[in-house]
């Protein structure tokens, strides 16, 4: 038995709750920006992924017109900071609907550091920062997908193992449904099977 739903017959909030509870876990883009007036902004966005490697492009979705989106449209720059488990309280607090013009860095007490290529600051306590320049945006209903070309990558040396980020050192957070969050939990190391190694049919 399954319960069947037609999105066209549901309220948008019901569709949102179903999608965010089943498309899980979702990595978090902890996006830092700066307004045209020089006010820093920091907010988590859990609709986030890699779009392209050549060129390197990442994307996140702004549900509604939030300060992150407005600042990126105004300046053409932003930083995606990895949201690490030790900073879960800070990540959650930066999702607060502070009034426009209030810096979440200051309100929440998140330490900044200067970026190498963009004006928006990086989160000093985040192990990875992807500095981005705006590639394009795509409006979809009440949301806007933001595509950023990665122009600089900064990784804390303590999370690297043989030059590669090690997952148990990164300790990334992810969003689930409702008010639920997840950590990495068990890590499975499973090599992809090449077709040349695929067992012959008997």
Backbone as JSON, one array per atom type, in Angstrom:
{
  "sequence": "XXXXXXXXXXXXXXXXXXXXXXXXXXXXXXXXXXXXXXXXXXXXXXXXXXXXXXXXXXXXXXXXXXXXXXXXXXXXXXXXXXXXXXXXXXXXXXXXXXXXXXXXXXXXXXXXXXXXXXXXXXXXXXXXXXXXXXXXXXXXXXXXXXXXXXXXXXXXXXXXXXXXXXXXXXXXXXXXXXXXXXXXXXXXXXXXXXXXXXXXXX",
  "N": [[0.84, -1.2, 0.0], [0.52, 2.2, -0.84], [0.53, 5.7, -0.08], [-0.93, 8.06, -2.09], [-0.17, 11.11, -3.81], [-1.13, 14.16, -5.38], [0.63, 16.78, -6.53], [-0.56, 19.07, -7.63], [-2.93, 19.3, -6.3], [-2.35, 19.91, -3.73], [-1.46, 22.15, -1.02], [1.2, 24.55, -1.37], [3.02, 24.47, 0.85], [2.67, 21.92, 1.82], [3.63, 20.35, -0.27], [6.29, 21.2, -0.21], [7.07, 20.18, 2.32], [6.84, 17.43, 1.88], [8.73, 17.03, -0.21], [11.16, 17.96, 0.94], [11.45, 16.18, 2.97], [11.91, 13.81, 1.76], [13.83, 14.05, -0.25], [16.7, 13.57, 0.66], [19.87, 12.94, 2.34], [20.46, 16.51, 2.32], [23.11, 18.48, 1.2], [24.61, 21.43, 2.62], [24.84, 24.72, 1.57], [26.57, 27.18, 2.94], [26.16, 30.28, 2.64], [27.98, 33.16, 2.11], [27.78, 36.64, 1.63], [28.07, 40.05, 0.47], [26.48, 43.16, 0.73], [25.61, 45.83, -1.59], [25.98, 48.06, -0.11], [27.9, 47.32, 1.64], [27.32, 45.6, 3.77], [27.73, 42.59, 5.45], [26.44, 39.29, 4.84], [25.14, 36.14, 5.88], [23.97, 32.94, 5.3], [22.31, 29.74, 5.47], [21.69, 27.42, 2.85], [19.88, 24.76, 1.69], [19.27, 23.6, -0.72], [21.36, 22.58, -2.8], [24.16, 21.94, -4.91], [26.77, 20.5, -7.06], [27.18, 21.79, -10.29], [28.76, 21.73, -12.6], [32.0, 20.67, -13.67], [33.95, 21.38, -15.52], [33.46, 24.21, -16.98], [34.25, 24.91, -13.44], [31.4, 24.93, -11.59], [29.02, 25.7, -9.17], [25.78, 25.36, -7.64], [23.02, 26.89, -5.96], [19.76, 27.17, -4.49], [17.66, 29.88, -3.97], [14.92, 30.13, -2.06], [12.33, 32.12, -2.53], [12.96, 35.69, -2.4], [15.7, 36.3, -0.96], [18.19, 37.88, 1.19], [20.7, 36.87, 0.46], [20.43, 36.29, -2.29], [19.74, 38.84, -3.32], [22.06, 40.31, -2.71], [23.99, 38.95, -4.22], [23.05, 39.4, -6.81], [23.51, 42.12, -6.89], [26.3, 42.42, -6.54], [27.6, 40.34, -7.82], [29.11, 38.3, -6.69], [29.99, 35.68, -4.34], [30.46, 33.44, -1.51], [30.63, 30.0, -0.94], [30.55, 28.32, 1.93], [31.57, 25.39, 3.61], [29.37, 23.74, 5.8], [30.13, 22.81, 8.91], [29.9, 20.14, 11.33], [30.74, 20.9, 14.07], [29.9, 23.55, 14.14], [27.15, 23.63, 14.17], [25.13, 24.96, 15.7], [25.64, 27.65, 15.12], [25.27, 27.65, 12.34], [22.53, 27.05, 12.2], [21.45, 29.28, 13.56], [22.08, 31.34, 11.82], [20.11, 31.1, 9.99], [18.01, 32.51, 10.89], [15.42, 34.94, 10.5], [16.61, 37.67, 10.26], [16.31, 41.27, 10.24], [16.58, 43.15, 7.15], [19.77, 44.38, 6.38], [21.04, 43.72, 8.7], [23.91, 42.09, 9.83], [24.53, 38.71, 9.8], [26.92, 37.55, 10.58], [27.79, 39.25, 12.63], [25.54, 39.32, 14.36], [25.2, 36.66, 15.15], [27.72, 35.98, 15.91], [29.82, 34.91, 14.35], [33.03, 34.21, 13.23], [34.9, 36.04, 10.8], [36.93, 35.77, 7.8], [39.19, 37.18, 5.44], [38.5, 36.9, 1.99], [40.17, 35.51, -0.91], [39.68, 36.16, -3.62], [37.2, 37.37, -3.9], [34.87, 39.88, -2.68], [33.11, 39.24, -0.62], [33.24, 37.94, 2.69], [34.89, 35.0, 4.06], [33.85, 32.22, 6.13], [35.57, 31.88, 9.01], [35.82, 29.59, 10.6], [35.05, 27.5, 9.01], [35.94, 24.55, 7.23], [36.2, 24.51, 4.45], [36.09, 26.72, 1.73], [34.45, 27.98, -1.04], [35.06, 30.26, -3.32], [33.13, 32.33, -5.33], [32.08, 33.64, -8.5], [29.28, 35.18, -9.97], [27.63, 33.25, -12.34], [25.13, 32.8, -13.65], [21.55, 33.15, -13.28], [18.48, 31.41, -12.66], [15.11, 31.64, -12.85], [12.57, 29.94, -11.22], [9.39, 29.52, -10.7], [8.59, 30.44, -7.44], [11.18, 30.55, -6.72], [14.77, 30.99, -7.1], [17.42, 29.8, -8.93], [20.81, 29.9, -8.37], [23.78, 30.12, -10.08], [27.17, 29.67, -9.64], [30.44, 30.44, -10.67], [33.29, 28.82, -9.69], [36.03, 30.43, -8.49], [38.1, 30.33, -6.76], [39.46, 28.13, -4.34], [39.61, 27.34, -0.98], [41.04, 25.38, 1.47], [41.2, 24.03, 4.68], [44.22, 22.89, 6.01], [44.18, 20.9, 7.93], [42.15, 19.14, 7.38], [42.91, 17.73, 5.24], [44.12, 14.79, 3.62], [46.78, 13.3, 2.27], [46.63, 15.3, 0.37], [43.94, 15.38, -0.25], [40.56, 16.16, 0.6], [39.34, 14.76, 3.6], [36.63, 12.87, 4.64], [35.82, 12.3, 7.33], [37.15, 14.2, 8.69], [36.24, 16.56, 7.63], [33.52, 16.57, 8.41], [30.78, 17.25, 7.52], [27.59, 18.88, 7.74], [24.16, 18.0, 7.06], [20.87, 18.61, 5.75], [17.67, 17.37, 6.68], [14.24, 16.37, 6.78], [11.56, 18.4, 8.24], [12.63, 19.76, 11.3], [15.04, 18.51, 11.27], [18.45, 17.43, 11.25], [21.45, 16.02, 9.86], [24.47, 14.12, 10.42], [27.59, 12.76, 9.18], [27.61, 9.99, 9.81], [27.83, 6.45, 9.25], [30.36, 5.54, 6.92], [30.52, 4.29, 3.72], [32.73, 2.53, 1.71], [32.74, 1.96, -1.49], [33.59, 0.71, -4.47], [33.03, 1.82, -7.83], [31.66, -0.25, -10.38], [33.19, -1.17, -13.35], [32.13, -1.57, -16.74], [33.66, -3.35, -18.16], [34.44, -5.09, -16.23], [32.16, -6.3, -15.51], [30.24, -9.05, -14.43], [29.82, -11.87, -16.57], [26.76, -12.81, -18.13], [25.0, -15.68, -17.08]],
  "CA": [[0.0, 0.0, 0.0], [1.18, 3.51, -0.85], [-0.32, 6.89, -0.07], [-0.69, 8.75, -3.35], [-0.36, 12.56, -3.75], [-1.05, 14.96, -6.59], [1.08, 18.11, -6.11], [-1.48, 20.13, -8.07], [-4.06, 19.37, -5.37], [-1.82, 20.19, -2.39], [-0.92, 23.47, -0.75], [2.66, 24.56, -1.58], [3.78, 24.09, 2.03], [2.58, 20.47, 1.93], [4.58, 19.83, -1.26], [7.61, 21.49, 0.34], [7.38, 19.25, 3.4], [7.05, 16.1, 1.3], [9.98, 17.0, -0.97], [12.34, 18.11, 1.8], [11.56, 15.01, 3.84], [12.27, 12.63, 0.97], [15.08, 14.33, -0.96], [17.59, 13.67, 1.82], [20.22, 14.19, 3.01], [20.82, 17.59, 1.41], [24.25, 19.27, 1.66], [24.28, 22.82, 2.94], [25.69, 25.82, 1.13], [26.53, 28.26, 3.93], [26.51, 31.3, 1.66], [28.31, 34.5, 2.58], [27.71, 37.69, 0.61], [28.13, 41.41, 0.99], [25.57, 44.01, -0.01], [26.22, 46.97, -2.28], [26.3, 49.04, 0.94], [29.0, 46.82, 2.45], [26.87, 44.81, 4.92], [27.92, 41.16, 5.24], [25.29, 38.42, 5.07], [25.51, 34.72, 5.96], [22.75, 32.15, 5.41], [22.39, 28.38, 4.95], [20.76, 27.03, 1.78], [20.02, 23.3, 1.59], [19.09, 23.15, -2.1], [22.73, 22.91, -3.18], [24.91, 20.86, -5.52], [27.72, 20.84, -8.12], [26.55, 21.83, -11.61], [29.72, 21.46, -13.67], [33.4, 20.66, -13.25], [34.69, 22.14, -16.53], [34.1, 24.97, -15.89], [33.75, 24.57, -12.12], [30.22, 25.71, -11.26], [28.12, 25.16, -8.16], [24.48, 26.02, -7.66], [22.1, 26.78, -4.82], [18.46, 27.76, -4.78], [17.06, 30.79, -3.0], [13.46, 30.02, -2.04], [11.99, 33.5, -2.27], [14.03, 36.66, -2.66], [16.38, 36.54, 0.3], [19.33, 38.79, 1.1], [21.79, 36.24, -0.29], [20.17, 36.5, -3.72], [19.82, 40.28, -3.64], [23.46, 40.74, -2.66], [24.69, 38.36, -5.36], [22.62, 40.14, -8.0], [24.09, 43.46, -6.84], [27.76, 42.42, -6.55], [28.11, 39.28, -8.7], [30.07, 37.45, -5.98], [29.58, 35.05, -3.08], [31.29, 32.33, -1.05], [29.97, 28.84, -0.36], [31.33, 27.76, 3.02], [31.07, 24.13, 4.1], [28.76, 23.84, 7.13], [30.66, 21.67, 9.65], [29.17, 19.71, 12.53], [30.99, 21.67, 15.28], [29.25, 24.87, 14.09], [25.73, 23.43, 13.86], [24.31, 26.0, 16.31], [25.84, 28.88, 14.37], [24.62, 27.48, 11.04], [21.09, 27.16, 12.42], [21.1, 30.64, 13.95], [22.16, 32.25, 10.68], [18.88, 30.96, 9.22], [17.02, 33.41, 11.49], [14.99, 36.01, 9.58], [17.04, 38.98, 10.73], [15.91, 42.36, 9.34], [17.53, 43.54, 6.11], [20.79, 45.31, 6.87], [21.71, 43.14, 9.86], [24.89, 41.08, 9.46], [24.48, 37.48, 10.61], [28.24, 37.35, 11.18], [27.83, 39.99, 13.88], [24.42, 38.96, 15.24], [25.4, 35.3, 15.66], [29.07, 35.86, 16.44], [30.62, 34.03, 13.49], [34.28, 34.89, 12.85], [35.16, 36.19, 9.38], [38.28, 35.95, 7.3], [39.18, 37.81, 4.12], [38.59, 36.01, 0.84], [41.31, 35.77, -1.8], [39.3, 36.66, -4.94], [35.91, 38.06, -3.89], [34.72, 40.82, -1.56], [32.4, 38.6, 0.49], [34.17, 37.24, 3.59], [34.74, 33.57, 4.31], [33.66, 31.83, 7.53], [36.9, 31.47, 9.46], [35.79, 28.26, 11.19], [34.65, 26.49, 8.04], [37.13, 23.94, 6.65], [36.27, 24.68, 3.0], [35.41, 27.89, 1.18], [34.45, 28.08, -2.49], [34.8, 31.65, -3.72], [32.41, 32.24, -6.6], [31.55, 34.77, -9.25], [27.99, 34.81, -10.53], [27.57, 32.8, -13.73], [23.79, 33.09, -14.15], [20.45, 32.75, -12.41], [17.33, 30.84, -13.36], [13.9, 31.78, -12.04], [11.63, 28.82, -11.28], [8.3, 29.79, -9.77], [8.92, 31.37, -6.36], [12.57, 30.33, -6.36], [15.79, 31.36, -8.07], [18.63, 28.99, -8.88], [22.0, 30.73, -8.55], [24.94, 29.36, -10.54], [28.39, 30.42, -9.39], [31.7, 29.88, -11.16], [34.26, 28.77, -8.59], [37.27, 31.08, -8.93], [39.15, 30.06, -5.77], [39.09, 27.12, -3.34], [40.48, 27.39, 0.2], [40.77, 24.21, 2.31], [42.02, 23.93, 5.89], [45.17, 21.78, 5.87], [43.93, 19.85, 8.92], [41.16, 18.18, 6.87], [43.48, 17.06, 4.06], [44.9, 13.56, 3.76], [47.44, 13.11, 0.97], [46.16, 16.34, -0.55], [42.52, 15.22, -0.58], [39.7, 16.33, 1.78], [38.95, 13.49, 4.22], [35.26, 13.12, 5.07], [35.65, 12.29, 8.78], [37.72, 15.45, 9.2], [35.34, 17.63, 7.19], [32.33, 16.46, 9.25], [29.76, 18.14, 6.99], [26.2, 18.74, 8.13], [23.17, 17.94, 5.98], [19.5, 18.84, 6.2], [16.67, 16.36, 6.43], [12.93, 16.99, 6.81], [11.17, 19.09, 9.47], [13.77, 20.46, 11.91], [16.05, 17.48, 11.44], [19.76, 17.57, 10.63], [22.21, 14.77, 9.94], [25.92, 14.14, 10.31], [27.97, 11.79, 8.15], [27.3, 8.61, 10.19], [28.72, 5.43, 8.68], [30.87, 5.83, 5.57], [30.72, 3.08, 2.94], [33.71, 2.66, 0.63], [32.27, 0.99, -2.48], [34.12, 1.1, -5.77], [32.12, 1.68, -8.97], [31.99, -1.38, -11.25], [33.32, -0.88, -14.77], [31.44, -2.55, -17.57], [34.62, -4.4, -18.56], [34.55, -6.02, -15.12], [30.83, -6.78, -15.18], [30.19, -10.51, -14.6], [29.08, -12.32, -17.74], [25.48, -13.44, -17.82], [25.08, -17.14, -17.17]],
  "C": [[0.88, 1.26, 0.0], [0.13, 4.6, -0.68], [0.05, 7.72, -1.27], [-1.0, 10.25, -3.2], [-0.33, 13.16, -5.15], [-0.61, 16.36, -6.17], [0.12, 19.24, -6.5], [-2.65, 20.31, -7.11], [-3.63, 19.65, -3.93], [-1.43, 21.66, -2.26], [0.59, 23.44, -0.93], [3.46, 24.1, -0.36], [3.75, 22.57, 2.23], [3.54, 19.8, 0.95], [6.01, 20.02, -0.76], [7.99, 20.47, 1.41], [7.61, 17.84, 2.89], [8.4, 16.01, 0.59], [11.2, 17.06, -0.05], [12.5, 16.96, 2.79], [11.97, 13.76, 3.09], [13.53, 12.83, 0.13], [16.13, 14.62, 0.11], [18.75, 12.68, 1.67], [20.63, 15.25, 1.99], [22.03, 18.36, 1.97], [23.86, 20.73, 1.8], [25.32, 23.76, 2.35], [25.53, 26.94, 2.16], [27.07, 29.49, 3.2], [26.78, 32.63, 2.34], [28.35, 35.46, 1.41], [27.95, 39.02, 1.28], [27.24, 42.27, 0.11], [26.32, 45.13, -0.72], [26.63, 48.05, -1.29], [27.38, 48.54, 1.89], [28.6, 46.03, 3.68], [27.01, 43.32, 4.59], [26.66, 40.38, 5.57], [25.78, 36.98, 5.08], [24.25, 33.91, 6.19], [22.94, 30.76, 4.84], [21.31, 28.12, 3.9], [20.95, 25.54, 1.52], [19.61, 22.73, 0.24], [20.39, 23.5, -2.82], [23.41, 21.7, -3.82], [25.96, 21.41, -6.49], [26.98, 20.79, -9.46], [27.48, 21.37, -12.71], [31.12, 21.46, -13.07], [34.28, 21.45, -14.22], [33.7, 22.96, -17.35], [33.52, 24.59, -14.53], [32.6, 25.49, -11.7], [29.42, 24.98, -10.19], [26.81, 25.94, -8.21], [23.78, 25.87, -6.32], [20.83, 27.51, -5.19], [18.03, 28.66, -3.63], [15.55, 30.64, -3.12], [12.92, 31.38, -1.6], [13.18, 34.41, -2.53], [14.69, 37.07, -1.34], [17.6, 37.43, 0.07], [20.5, 38.19, 0.32], [21.63, 36.52, -1.78], [20.32, 37.96, -4.1], [21.27, 40.75, -3.68], [24.25, 40.19, -3.85], [24.32, 39.07, -6.65], [23.29, 41.51, -8.05], [25.6, 43.45, -7.05], [28.37, 41.39, -7.49], [29.09, 38.34, -8.03], [29.44, 36.82, -4.74], [30.58, 33.96, -2.72], [30.37, 31.23, -0.53], [30.93, 28.24, 0.66], [30.73, 26.42, 3.42], [30.53, 24.32, 5.51], [29.19, 22.64, 7.96], [29.88, 21.39, 10.93], [29.48, 20.55, 13.78], [30.32, 23.05, 15.31], [27.76, 24.76, 13.81], [24.85, 24.52, 14.47], [24.42, 27.31, 15.54], [25.16, 28.81, 13.0], [23.11, 27.68, 11.19], [20.68, 28.59, 12.75], [21.2, 31.62, 12.78], [20.98, 32.09, 9.73], [17.76, 31.83, 9.77], [16.68, 34.54, 10.52], [15.3, 37.38, 10.16], [16.56, 40.06, 9.75], [16.99, 42.65, 8.31], [18.51, 44.56, 6.67], [21.51, 44.83, 8.12], [22.67, 42.05, 9.38], [24.77, 39.88, 10.39], [25.83, 37.16, 11.24], [28.27, 38.01, 12.56], [26.76, 39.53, 14.86], [24.64, 37.6, 15.9], [26.77, 35.13, 16.3], [29.93, 34.89, 15.68], [31.85, 34.8, 13.03], [34.44, 34.89, 11.33], [36.64, 36.02, 9.09], [38.17, 36.49, 5.88], [39.31, 36.76, 3.03], [39.75, 36.42, -0.05], [40.89, 36.48, -3.08], [37.99, 37.46, -4.95], [35.81, 38.94, -2.65], [34.0, 40.19, -0.37], [33.39, 37.86, 1.37], [33.89, 35.75, 3.64], [34.42, 33.37, 5.8], [34.98, 31.24, 8.02], [36.92, 30.04, 9.99], [35.34, 27.16, 10.25], [35.88, 25.88, 7.39], [37.28, 24.14, 5.15], [35.49, 25.93, 2.6], [35.57, 27.89, -0.34], [34.08, 29.51, -2.87], [34.25, 31.65, -5.14], [32.09, 33.62, -7.19], [30.27, 34.31, -9.94], [28.11, 34.43, -12.0], [26.22, 33.18, -14.33], [22.78, 32.74, -13.07], [19.31, 32.23, -13.27], [16.13, 30.92, -12.43], [12.98, 30.61, -12.3], [10.53, 29.06, -10.25], [8.7, 30.82, -8.73], [10.38, 31.29, -5.96], [13.51, 30.77, -7.47], [17.01, 30.48, -7.86], [19.81, 29.89, -9.22], [23.17, 29.83, -8.94], [26.19, 30.23, -10.34], [29.61, 29.71, -9.93], [32.73, 29.96, -10.04], [35.59, 29.32, -9.1], [38.42, 30.86, -7.94], [38.6, 29.06, -4.76], [40.1, 27.2, -2.2], [40.08, 26.26, 1.14], [41.74, 24.2, 3.49], [42.93, 22.7, 5.78], [44.87, 20.62, 6.82], [42.91, 18.83, 8.43], [41.68, 17.43, 5.64], [44.26, 15.82, 4.45], [45.47, 13.22, 2.39], [46.89, 14.07, -0.08], [44.69, 16.28, -0.89], [41.68, 15.42, 0.69], [39.2, 14.98, 2.3], [37.63, 13.69, 4.96], [35.09, 13.16, 6.58], [36.3, 13.51, 9.44], [36.86, 16.65, 8.79], [34.11, 17.72, 8.09], [31.2, 17.39, 8.78], [28.38, 17.83, 7.56], [25.33, 18.58, 6.89], [21.79, 18.16, 6.58], [18.63, 17.67, 5.81], [15.31, 17.05, 6.38], [12.7, 17.7, 8.14], [12.34, 19.91, 10.01], [14.95, 19.53, 12.11], [17.31, 17.79, 10.65], [20.44, 16.2, 10.67], [23.7, 15.06, 9.88], [26.31, 12.99, 9.37], [27.63, 10.35, 8.52], [28.31, 7.63, 9.62], [29.12, 5.82, 7.26], [31.15, 4.5, 4.88], [31.71, 3.35, 1.82], [33.4, 1.57, -0.39], [32.69, 1.45, -3.86], [33.1, 0.87, -6.88], [32.61, 0.55, -9.87], [32.06, -0.93, -12.71], [32.62, -1.97, -15.59], [32.38, -3.7, -17.97], [34.79, -5.44, -17.47], [33.2, -6.66, -14.75], [30.77, -8.3, -15.42], [29.33, -10.91, -15.8], [27.78, -13.0, -17.32], [25.6, -14.96, -18.01], [23.86, -17.7, -17.91]]
}
